[in-house]
Amino acid sequence: SYGVIVDSVSNVLRVQRALLKESGKTADGNDAEFISGIYNLNDGDRLVMKLDPNKLVSPEEIKGAF
């Protein structure tokens, strides 16, 4: 396992699972493996991507950090 340090967090949301649309494709059809889904909030006024932390950083990058 690993941790991620960030400079700041601007917002934390609590959302219903029913609003999640699982996705692995971007709008232009390219694979976006690190995006595991998109939440459609406020009837489409706001879209929030759900990221898969295990796919954001490769095992090689993690090993190289230590």
Short mmCIF file of N, CA and C in Angstrom, two decimals:
data_model
loop_
_atom_site.label_atom_id
_atom_site.label_comp_id
_atom_site.label_asym_id
_atom_site.label_seq_id
_atom_site.Cartn_x
_atom_site.Cartn_y
_atom_site.Cartn_z
N SER A 1 0.84 -1.18 0.00
CA SER A 1 0.00 0.00 0.00
C SER A 1 0.88 1.24 0.00
N TYR A 2 0.29 2.36 -0.30
CA TYR A 2 1.03 3.61 -0.34
C TYR A 2 0.10 4.76 0.00
N GLY A 3 0.68 5.88 0.31
CA GLY A 3 -0.08 7.09 0.62
C GLY A 3 0.28 8.18 -0.36
N VAL A 4 -0.55 9.16 -0.43
CA VAL A 4 -0.33 10.30 -1.31
C VAL A 4 -0.44 11.57 -0.48
N ILE A 5 0.54 12.45 -0.62
CA ILE A 5 0.51 13.72 0.09
C ILE A 5 0.10 14.80 -0.91
N VAL A 6 -0.86 15.62 -0.54
CA VAL A 6 -1.32 16.71 -1.39
C VAL A 6 -1.12 18.03 -0.67
N ASP A 7 -1.01 19.10 -1.44
CA ASP A 7 -0.83 20.43 -0.86
C ASP A 7 -2.11 20.93 -0.19
N SER A 8 -3.24 20.66 -0.83
CA SER A 8 -4.51 21.11 -0.25
C SER A 8 -5.67 20.33 -0.86
N VAL A 9 -6.79 20.39 -0.19
CA VAL A 9 -8.03 19.78 -0.67
C VAL A 9 -9.06 20.89 -0.72
N SER A 10 -9.68 21.08 -1.88
CA SER A 10 -10.62 22.19 -2.02
C SER A 10 -12.05 21.78 -1.67
N ASN A 11 -12.36 20.50 -1.80
CA ASN A 11 -13.73 20.07 -1.59
C ASN A 11 -13.78 18.58 -1.30
N VAL A 12 -14.66 18.18 -0.42
CA VAL A 12 -14.93 16.77 -0.16
C VAL A 12 -16.42 16.57 -0.35
N LEU A 13 -16.78 15.61 -1.19
CA LEU A 13 -18.19 15.38 -1.50
C LEU A 13 -18.65 14.05 -0.96
N ARG A 14 -19.89 13.99 -0.57
CA ARG A 14 -20.54 12.75 -0.21
C ARG A 14 -21.64 12.54 -1.25
N VAL A 15 -21.53 11.45 -2.01
CA VAL A 15 -22.46 11.22 -3.11
C VAL A 15 -23.09 9.83 -3.00
N GLN A 16 -24.22 9.66 -3.65
CA GLN A 16 -24.92 8.38 -3.66
C GLN A 16 -24.34 7.49 -4.75
N ARG A 17 -24.17 6.22 -4.44
CA ARG A 17 -23.65 5.28 -5.44
C ARG A 17 -24.52 5.21 -6.67
N ALA A 18 -25.80 5.42 -6.51
CA ALA A 18 -26.73 5.34 -7.64
C ALA A 18 -26.42 6.38 -8.71
N LEU A 19 -25.71 7.44 -8.35
CA LEU A 19 -25.38 8.49 -9.31
C LEU A 19 -24.11 8.19 -10.11
N LEU A 20 -23.44 7.09 -9.79
CA LEU A 20 -22.19 6.74 -10.45
C LEU A 20 -22.45 6.01 -11.76
N LYS A 21 -21.83 6.50 -12.82
CA LYS A 21 -21.84 5.81 -14.10
C LYS A 21 -20.42 5.30 -14.32
N GLU A 22 -20.25 3.98 -14.28
CA GLU A 22 -18.92 3.42 -14.45
C GLU A 22 -18.44 3.70 -15.86
N SER A 23 -17.16 4.04 -15.94
CA SER A 23 -16.62 4.44 -17.23
C SER A 23 -15.14 4.14 -17.30
N GLY A 24 -14.68 3.80 -18.48
CA GLY A 24 -13.27 3.62 -18.74
C GLY A 24 -12.88 4.37 -20.00
N LYS A 25 -13.80 5.14 -20.53
CA LYS A 25 -13.56 5.89 -21.77
C LYS A 25 -13.74 7.37 -21.52
N THR A 26 -12.93 8.17 -22.20
CA THR A 26 -13.10 9.61 -22.14
C THR A 26 -14.10 10.03 -23.20
N ALA A 27 -14.45 11.29 -23.22
CA ALA A 27 -15.44 11.79 -24.19
C ALA A 27 -14.99 11.57 -25.62
N ASP A 28 -13.68 11.58 -25.87
CA ASP A 28 -13.20 11.39 -27.24
C ASP A 28 -12.95 9.92 -27.57
N GLY A 29 -13.33 9.02 -26.65
CA GLY A 29 -13.25 7.59 -26.91
C GLY A 29 -11.94 6.94 -26.49
N ASN A 30 -10.99 7.70 -26.01
CA ASN A 30 -9.71 7.13 -25.56
C ASN A 30 -9.88 6.47 -24.21
N ASP A 31 -9.09 5.43 -23.98
CA ASP A 31 -9.12 4.78 -22.68
C ASP A 31 -8.58 5.72 -21.62
N ALA A 32 -9.20 5.71 -20.49
CA ALA A 32 -8.74 6.48 -19.33
C ALA A 32 -8.82 5.52 -18.15
N GLU A 33 -7.84 4.65 -18.07
CA GLU A 33 -7.88 3.57 -17.09
C GLU A 33 -7.96 4.06 -15.66
N PHE A 34 -7.45 5.24 -15.38
CA PHE A 34 -7.45 5.74 -14.01
C PHE A 34 -8.79 6.34 -13.59
N ILE A 35 -9.72 6.52 -14.54
CA ILE A 35 -11.07 7.00 -14.22
C ILE A 35 -11.97 5.78 -14.08
N SER A 36 -12.48 5.57 -12.88
CA SER A 36 -13.32 4.39 -12.66
C SER A 36 -14.81 4.70 -12.81
N GLY A 37 -15.15 5.98 -12.86
CA GLY A 37 -16.55 6.34 -13.04
C GLY A 37 -16.75 7.83 -13.02
N ILE A 38 -17.96 8.23 -13.34
CA ILE A 38 -18.31 9.65 -13.34
C ILE A 38 -19.63 9.81 -12.61
N TYR A 39 -19.65 10.75 -11.68
CA TYR A 39 -20.88 11.09 -10.97
C TYR A 39 -21.55 12.26 -11.67
N ASN A 40 -22.82 12.12 -11.96
CA ASN A 40 -23.62 13.17 -12.59
C ASN A 40 -24.43 13.84 -11.47
N LEU A 41 -24.02 15.05 -11.09
CA LEU A 41 -24.67 15.75 -9.98
C LEU A 41 -25.48 16.93 -10.49
N ASN A 42 -26.49 17.30 -9.76
CA ASN A 42 -27.34 18.46 -10.07
C ASN A 42 -27.90 18.40 -11.49
N ASP A 43 -28.42 17.24 -11.85
CA ASP A 43 -29.04 17.05 -13.18
C ASP A 43 -28.11 17.44 -14.32
N GLY A 44 -26.85 17.09 -14.20
CA GLY A 44 -25.89 17.33 -15.27
C GLY A 44 -25.14 18.64 -15.18
N ASP A 45 -25.48 19.48 -14.20
CA ASP A 45 -24.76 20.75 -14.05
C ASP A 45 -23.33 20.55 -13.56
N ARG A 46 -23.09 19.39 -12.93
CA ARG A 46 -21.76 19.12 -12.39
C ARG A 46 -21.41 17.66 -12.60
N LEU A 47 -20.27 17.41 -13.20
CA LEU A 47 -19.75 16.06 -13.38
C LEU A 47 -18.49 15.92 -12.56
N VAL A 48 -18.39 14.83 -11.80
CA VAL A 48 -17.23 14.59 -10.95
C VAL A 48 -16.65 13.24 -11.30
N MET A 49 -15.36 13.20 -11.62
CA MET A 49 -14.69 11.94 -11.95
C MET A 49 -14.28 11.21 -10.67
N LYS A 50 -14.48 9.92 -10.67
CA LYS A 50 -14.00 9.06 -9.59
C LYS A 50 -12.72 8.40 -10.09
N LEU A 51 -11.61 8.65 -9.41
CA LEU A 51 -10.32 8.12 -9.83
C LEU A 51 -9.98 6.84 -9.08
N ASP A 52 -9.32 5.92 -9.76
CA ASP A 52 -8.85 4.69 -9.14
C ASP A 52 -7.41 4.90 -8.71
N PRO A 53 -7.15 5.04 -7.41
CA PRO A 53 -5.79 5.34 -6.94
C PRO A 53 -4.77 4.27 -7.30
N ASN A 54 -5.22 3.03 -7.47
CA ASN A 54 -4.30 1.95 -7.82
C ASN A 54 -3.80 2.06 -9.26
N LYS A 55 -4.50 2.85 -10.08
CA LYS A 55 -4.08 3.01 -11.47
C LYS A 55 -3.46 4.38 -11.75
N LEU A 56 -3.47 5.26 -10.76
CA LEU A 56 -2.85 6.58 -10.93
C LEU A 56 -1.33 6.49 -10.95
N VAL A 57 -0.79 5.57 -10.16
CA VAL A 57 0.65 5.42 -10.03
C VAL A 57 1.00 3.96 -10.30
N SER A 58 1.98 3.72 -11.17
CA SER A 58 2.37 2.35 -11.50
C SER A 58 3.23 1.76 -10.39
N PRO A 59 3.27 0.43 -10.30
CA PRO A 59 4.14 -0.21 -9.28
C PRO A 59 5.61 0.19 -9.44
N GLU A 60 6.06 0.42 -10.67
CA GLU A 60 7.43 0.85 -10.90
C GLU A 60 7.69 2.23 -10.31
N GLU A 61 6.71 3.12 -10.44
CA GLU A 61 6.85 4.46 -9.87
C GLU A 61 6.90 4.41 -8.35
N ILE A 62 6.10 3.53 -7.77
CA ILE A 62 6.08 3.38 -6.31
C ILE A 62 7.43 2.85 -5.82
N LYS A 63 7.95 1.83 -6.50
CA LYS A 63 9.25 1.25 -6.11
C LYS A 63 10.36 2.28 -6.23
N GLY A 64 10.30 3.12 -7.26
CA GLY A 64 11.31 4.14 -7.48
C GLY A 64 11.29 5.26 -6.46
N ALA A 65 10.18 5.39 -5.75
CA ALA A 65 10.05 6.47 -4.77
C ALA A 65 10.75 6.14 -3.45
N PHE A 66 11.11 4.87 -3.27
CA PHE A 66 11.72 4.47 -2.00
C PHE A 66 13.17 4.19 -2.16
#
